[in-house]
Coordinates of C-alpha atoms in Angstrom, one line a residue:
M1 CA 0.0 0.0 0.0
S2 CA 1.1 3.6 -0.5
L3 CA 1.6 5.4 2.9
P4 CA -0.5 8.4 3.6
P5 CA 1.2 11.8 4.4
I6 CA 2.9 11.7 7.7
Q7 CA 3.0 15.0 9.6
I8 CA 6.3 15.1 11.5
P9 CA 6.3 17.5 14.4
T10 CA 9.2 19.7 15.2
A11 CA 11.3 17.7 17.7
S12 CA 14.8 17.3 19.1
S13 CA 15.7 14.6 16.6
L14 CA 14.3 13.1 13.4
A15 CA 13.6 9.8 15.1
D16 CA 11.6 11.6 17.8
G17 CA 9.7 13.6 15.2
L18 CA 8.9 10.5 13.0
Y19 CA 7.9 8.6 16.1
E20 CA 5.3 11.3 17.1
G21 CA 4.1 11.6 13.5
L22 CA 3.5 7.9 13.1
R23 CA 2.1 7.5 16.5
N24 CA -0.5 10.3 15.9
A25 CA -1.3 8.7 12.5
I26 CA -2.1 5.5 14.2
L27 CA -4.1 7.1 17.1
E28 CA -6.1 9.2 14.6
G29 CA -6.9 6.2 12.4
V30 CA -4.9 7.6 9.4
L31 CA -2.9 4.3 9.6
Q32 CA -5.4 1.4 10.2
P33 CA -4.8 -2.1 11.8
G34 CA -3.1 -4.3 9.2
D35 CA -1.5 -1.5 7.3
K36 CA 2.0 -2.5 6.3
I37 CA 5.2 -0.4 6.9
T38 CA 8.7 -1.3 6.0
E39 CA 11.8 0.6 7.0
R40 CA 12.8 1.2 3.4
S41 CA 9.5 2.4 2.1
L42 CA 9.0 4.7 5.1
A43 CA 12.5 6.2 4.7
L44 CA 11.8 6.9 1.1
H45 CA 8.3 8.3 1.9
V46 CA 9.5 10.9 4.4
K47 CA 12.9 11.4 2.7
I48 CA 15.1 10.8 5.7
S49 CA 17.8 8.2 6.4
R50 CA 17.0 4.7 7.6
T51 CA 18.6 5.0 11.1
P52 CA 16.0 7.4 12.6
V53 CA 13.3 5.4 10.8
R54 CA 14.5 2.2 12.5
Q55 CA 14.5 4.0 15.8
A56 CA 11.1 5.3 15.5
L57 CA 9.6 2.0 14.3
Q58 CA 11.3 0.2 17.2
R59 CA 9.7 2.5 19.8
L60 CA 6.2 1.9 18.2
Q61 CA 6.8 -1.8 18.3
N62 CA 7.9 -1.7 21.9
E63 CA 4.6 0.1 22.7
G64 CA 2.6 -2.5 20.8
M65 CA 1.3 -0.2 18.2
L66 CA 3.3 -2.2 15.4
E67 CA 3.9 -5.9 15.2
P68 CA 6.1 -8.0 12.9
S69 CA 4.5 -9.6 9.8
G70 CA 7.1 -11.4 7.7
R71 CA 9.8 -8.9 6.7
S72 CA 7.5 -5.9 7.5
L73 CA 5.8 -4.3 10.4
V74 CA 2.0 -3.9 10.4
V75 CA -0.2 -1.7 12.6
S76 CA -1.4 -4.0 15.4
N77 CA -5.0 -5.2 15.6
V78 CA -7.3 -4.3 18.5
S79 CA -7.8 -7.4 20.6
L80 CA -9.8 -8.0 23.8
E81 CA -6.8 -9.8 25.2
T82 CA -4.5 -7.0 24.6
L83 CA -6.9 -4.4 25.9
T84 CA -7.4 -6.5 29.1
E85 CA -3.6 -6.8 29.7
L86 CA -3.1 -3.0 29.2
C87 CA -5.9 -2.2 31.5
I88 CA -4.5 -4.3 34.3
V89 CA -1.1 -2.7 34.0
R90 CA -2.7 0.8 33.9
Q91 CA -4.7 0.2 37.1
T92 CA -1.6 -0.7 38.9
L93 CA 0.5 2.3 37.6
E94 CA -2.3 4.9 38.1
G95 CA -2.6 3.7 41.6
L96 CA 1.1 4.0 42.1
A97 CA 1.1 7.5 40.7
A98 CA -1.7 8.6 43.1
H99 CA 0.2 7.0 46.0
L100 CA 3.3 9.0 45.2
A101 CA 1.3 12.2 44.5
A102 CA -0.3 11.9 48.0
M103 CA 3.2 11.8 49.4
K104 CA 4.8 14.5 47.4
R105 CA 2.1 16.9 46.4
N106 CA 2.3 20.6 47.1
E107 CA -0.2 23.4 47.3
S108 CA 0.1 24.3 43.7
D109 CA -0.7 20.7 42.8
L110 CA -3.8 20.8 44.9
F111 CA -4.8 24.1 43.4
A112 CA -4.4 22.8 39.9
L113 CA -6.3 19.7 40.6
T114 CA -9.2 21.6 42.3
N115 CA -9.5 24.0 39.4
I116 CA -9.6 21.2 36.7
L117 CA -12.1 19.3 38.8
N118 CA -14.3 22.5 38.9
D119 CA -13.9 22.8 35.1
M120 CA -15.0 19.1 34.8
E121 CA -18.0 19.7 37.0
S122 CA -19.1 22.6 34.8
A123 CA -18.6 20.6 31.7
V124 CA -20.8 17.7 33.0
E125 CA -23.5 20.2 33.9
K126 CA -23.4 21.7 30.3
N127 CA -23.1 18.2 28.8
D128 CA -19.9 19.5 27.0
F129 CA -18.4 16.0 26.0
N130 CA -15.2 17.3 24.6
T131 CA -14.3 19.4 27.7
I132 CA -15.3 16.4 29.9
I133 CA -12.7 14.2 28.1
H134 CA -10.1 17.0 28.2
T135 CA -10.6 17.7 31.9
N136 CA -10.8 14.1 32.8
N137 CA -7.4 13.4 31.2
S138 CA -5.9 16.6 32.6
F139 CA -7.0 15.6 36.2
H140 CA -5.0 12.3 35.9
T141 CA -2.1 13.9 34.1
L142 CA -1.8 16.4 37.0
I143 CA -1.7 13.5 39.4
W144 CA 1.1 11.9 37.3
Q145 CA 3.1 15.1 37.6
A146 CA 2.6 15.4 41.3
S147 CA 4.1 11.9 41.6
Q148 CA 7.4 13.5 40.5
N149 CA 8.4 10.3 38.7
Q150 CA 9.3 10.9 35.1
Y151 CA 9.6 7.2 34.1
L152 CA 6.2 6.5 35.5
I153 CA 4.7 9.5 33.7
Q154 CA 6.1 8.3 30.4
R155 CA 4.8 4.7 30.9
L156 CA 1.4 6.0 31.8
S157 CA 1.3 8.4 28.8
E158 CA 2.0 5.4 26.5
L159 CA -0.6 3.2 28.1
R160 CA -3.3 5.9 27.8
S161 CA -2.5 6.3 24.1
S162 CA -2.6 2.6 23.4
I163 CA -5.8 2.1 25.3
M164 CA -7.6 5.1 23.6
R165 CA -6.6 3.7 20.2
M166 CA -8.3 0.5 21.0
Q167 CA -11.5 1.9 22.7
N168 CA -13.2 5.3 22.9
S169 CA -13.9 7.1 26.1
T170 CA -16.1 5.4 28.8
L171 CA -17.6 8.9 29.6
H172 CA -20.4 8.9 27.0
S173 CA -23.2 8.3 29.5
K174 CA -24.3 10.9 31.9
E175 CA -24.4 8.4 34.7
R176 CA -20.7 7.5 34.2
Q177 CA -19.8 11.2 34.0
I178 CA -21.4 11.9 37.3
E179 CA -20.0 8.8 38.9
S180 CA -16.4 9.6 37.6
L181 CA -16.7 13.2 38.9
E182 CA -17.5 11.9 42.4
E183 CA -14.6 9.4 42.2
H184 CA -12.3 12.3 41.3
R185 CA -13.5 14.3 44.3
E186 CA -12.8 11.4 46.6
I187 CA -9.3 10.9 45.1
L188 CA -8.5 14.6 45.4
K189 CA -9.5 14.6 49.1
V190 CA -7.3 11.7 50.1
I191 CA -4.4 13.2 48.1
S192 CA -5.0 16.5 49.9
D193 CA -4.9 14.6 53.2
S194 CA -1.7 12.9 52.2
D195 CA -3.3 9.5 52.7
A196 CA -1.2 7.5 50.1
E197 CA -2.8 4.1 50.7
A198 CA -6.3 5.4 50.2
A199 CA -5.2 7.4 47.2
E200 CA -3.8 4.3 45.6
R201 CA -6.9 2.1 46.5
L202 CA -9.4 4.6 45.3
T203 CA -7.6 5.3 42.1
R204 CA -7.2 1.6 41.3
E205 CA -11.0 1.2 41.9
H206 CA -11.7 4.2 39.7
F207 CA -9.8 2.7 36.7
R208 CA -11.1 -0.8 37.4
K209 CA -14.7 0.5 37.0
A210 CA -13.7 2.4 33.9
E211 CA -11.8 -0.4 32.3
N212 CA -14.5 -3.0 33.0
L213 CA -16.8 -0.7 31.1
R214 CA -14.3 -0.3 28.3
I215 CA -13.9 -4.0 27.9
A216 CA -17.6 -4.6 27.9
M217 CA -18.0 -1.9 25.2
L218 CA -15.4 -3.7 23.0
K219 CA -17.2 -7.0 23.4
I220 CA -20.5 -5.4 22.4
K221 CA -18.8 -3.9 19.4
A222 CA -17.3 -7.3 18.4
I223 CA -20.7 -9.0 18.6
K224 CA -22.3 -6.2 16.5
N225 CA -19.6 -6.7 13.9
L226 CA -20.4 -10.4 13.7
S227 CA -24.2 -9.9 13.2

């Protein structure tokens, strides 16, 4: 197949820029599951040397977005098994981030978390779905940042991207929006109280609920595709 245009963001290196461009193309559905990519064809397509191409493809393969197929790589398929495995890891790492955040947070972290939670509440009241998604992600990103662990932040960012490629948000229903907002309030309270164990437990429960719903949604989609 001929590759679609790949938008390469300005980055510190060609490999980083190509990685971001390919990753965005996969997440946005420009590159679909089963689409084939070879190191040589991609290097010719984007007009750069094969070394940064090889580095970018290796990163995407490590993240599970690409998988080997003969002498090529293909965009990986969405599978229930893979989604389940990613969700289990995410629950654990999100819990760890909240645990660390409760131990290390400062007043500016709490201020930012409170503000973004207020914005989410307003978005839920207005039924502003795009803002709900943005504020939901921002809330958890702020917790990652409060954990002060860059390796953990990177892994969680990769997990979020991989999971969102496989399944859309679980916040489509009003019931889940309200429930999620309340769960966020509880998580913020225990982080504010520096209760690390409660922060980890509540966060893991929060993501367990969301990911159970996410897996159920994927099962329903699979059944509909068969009918």
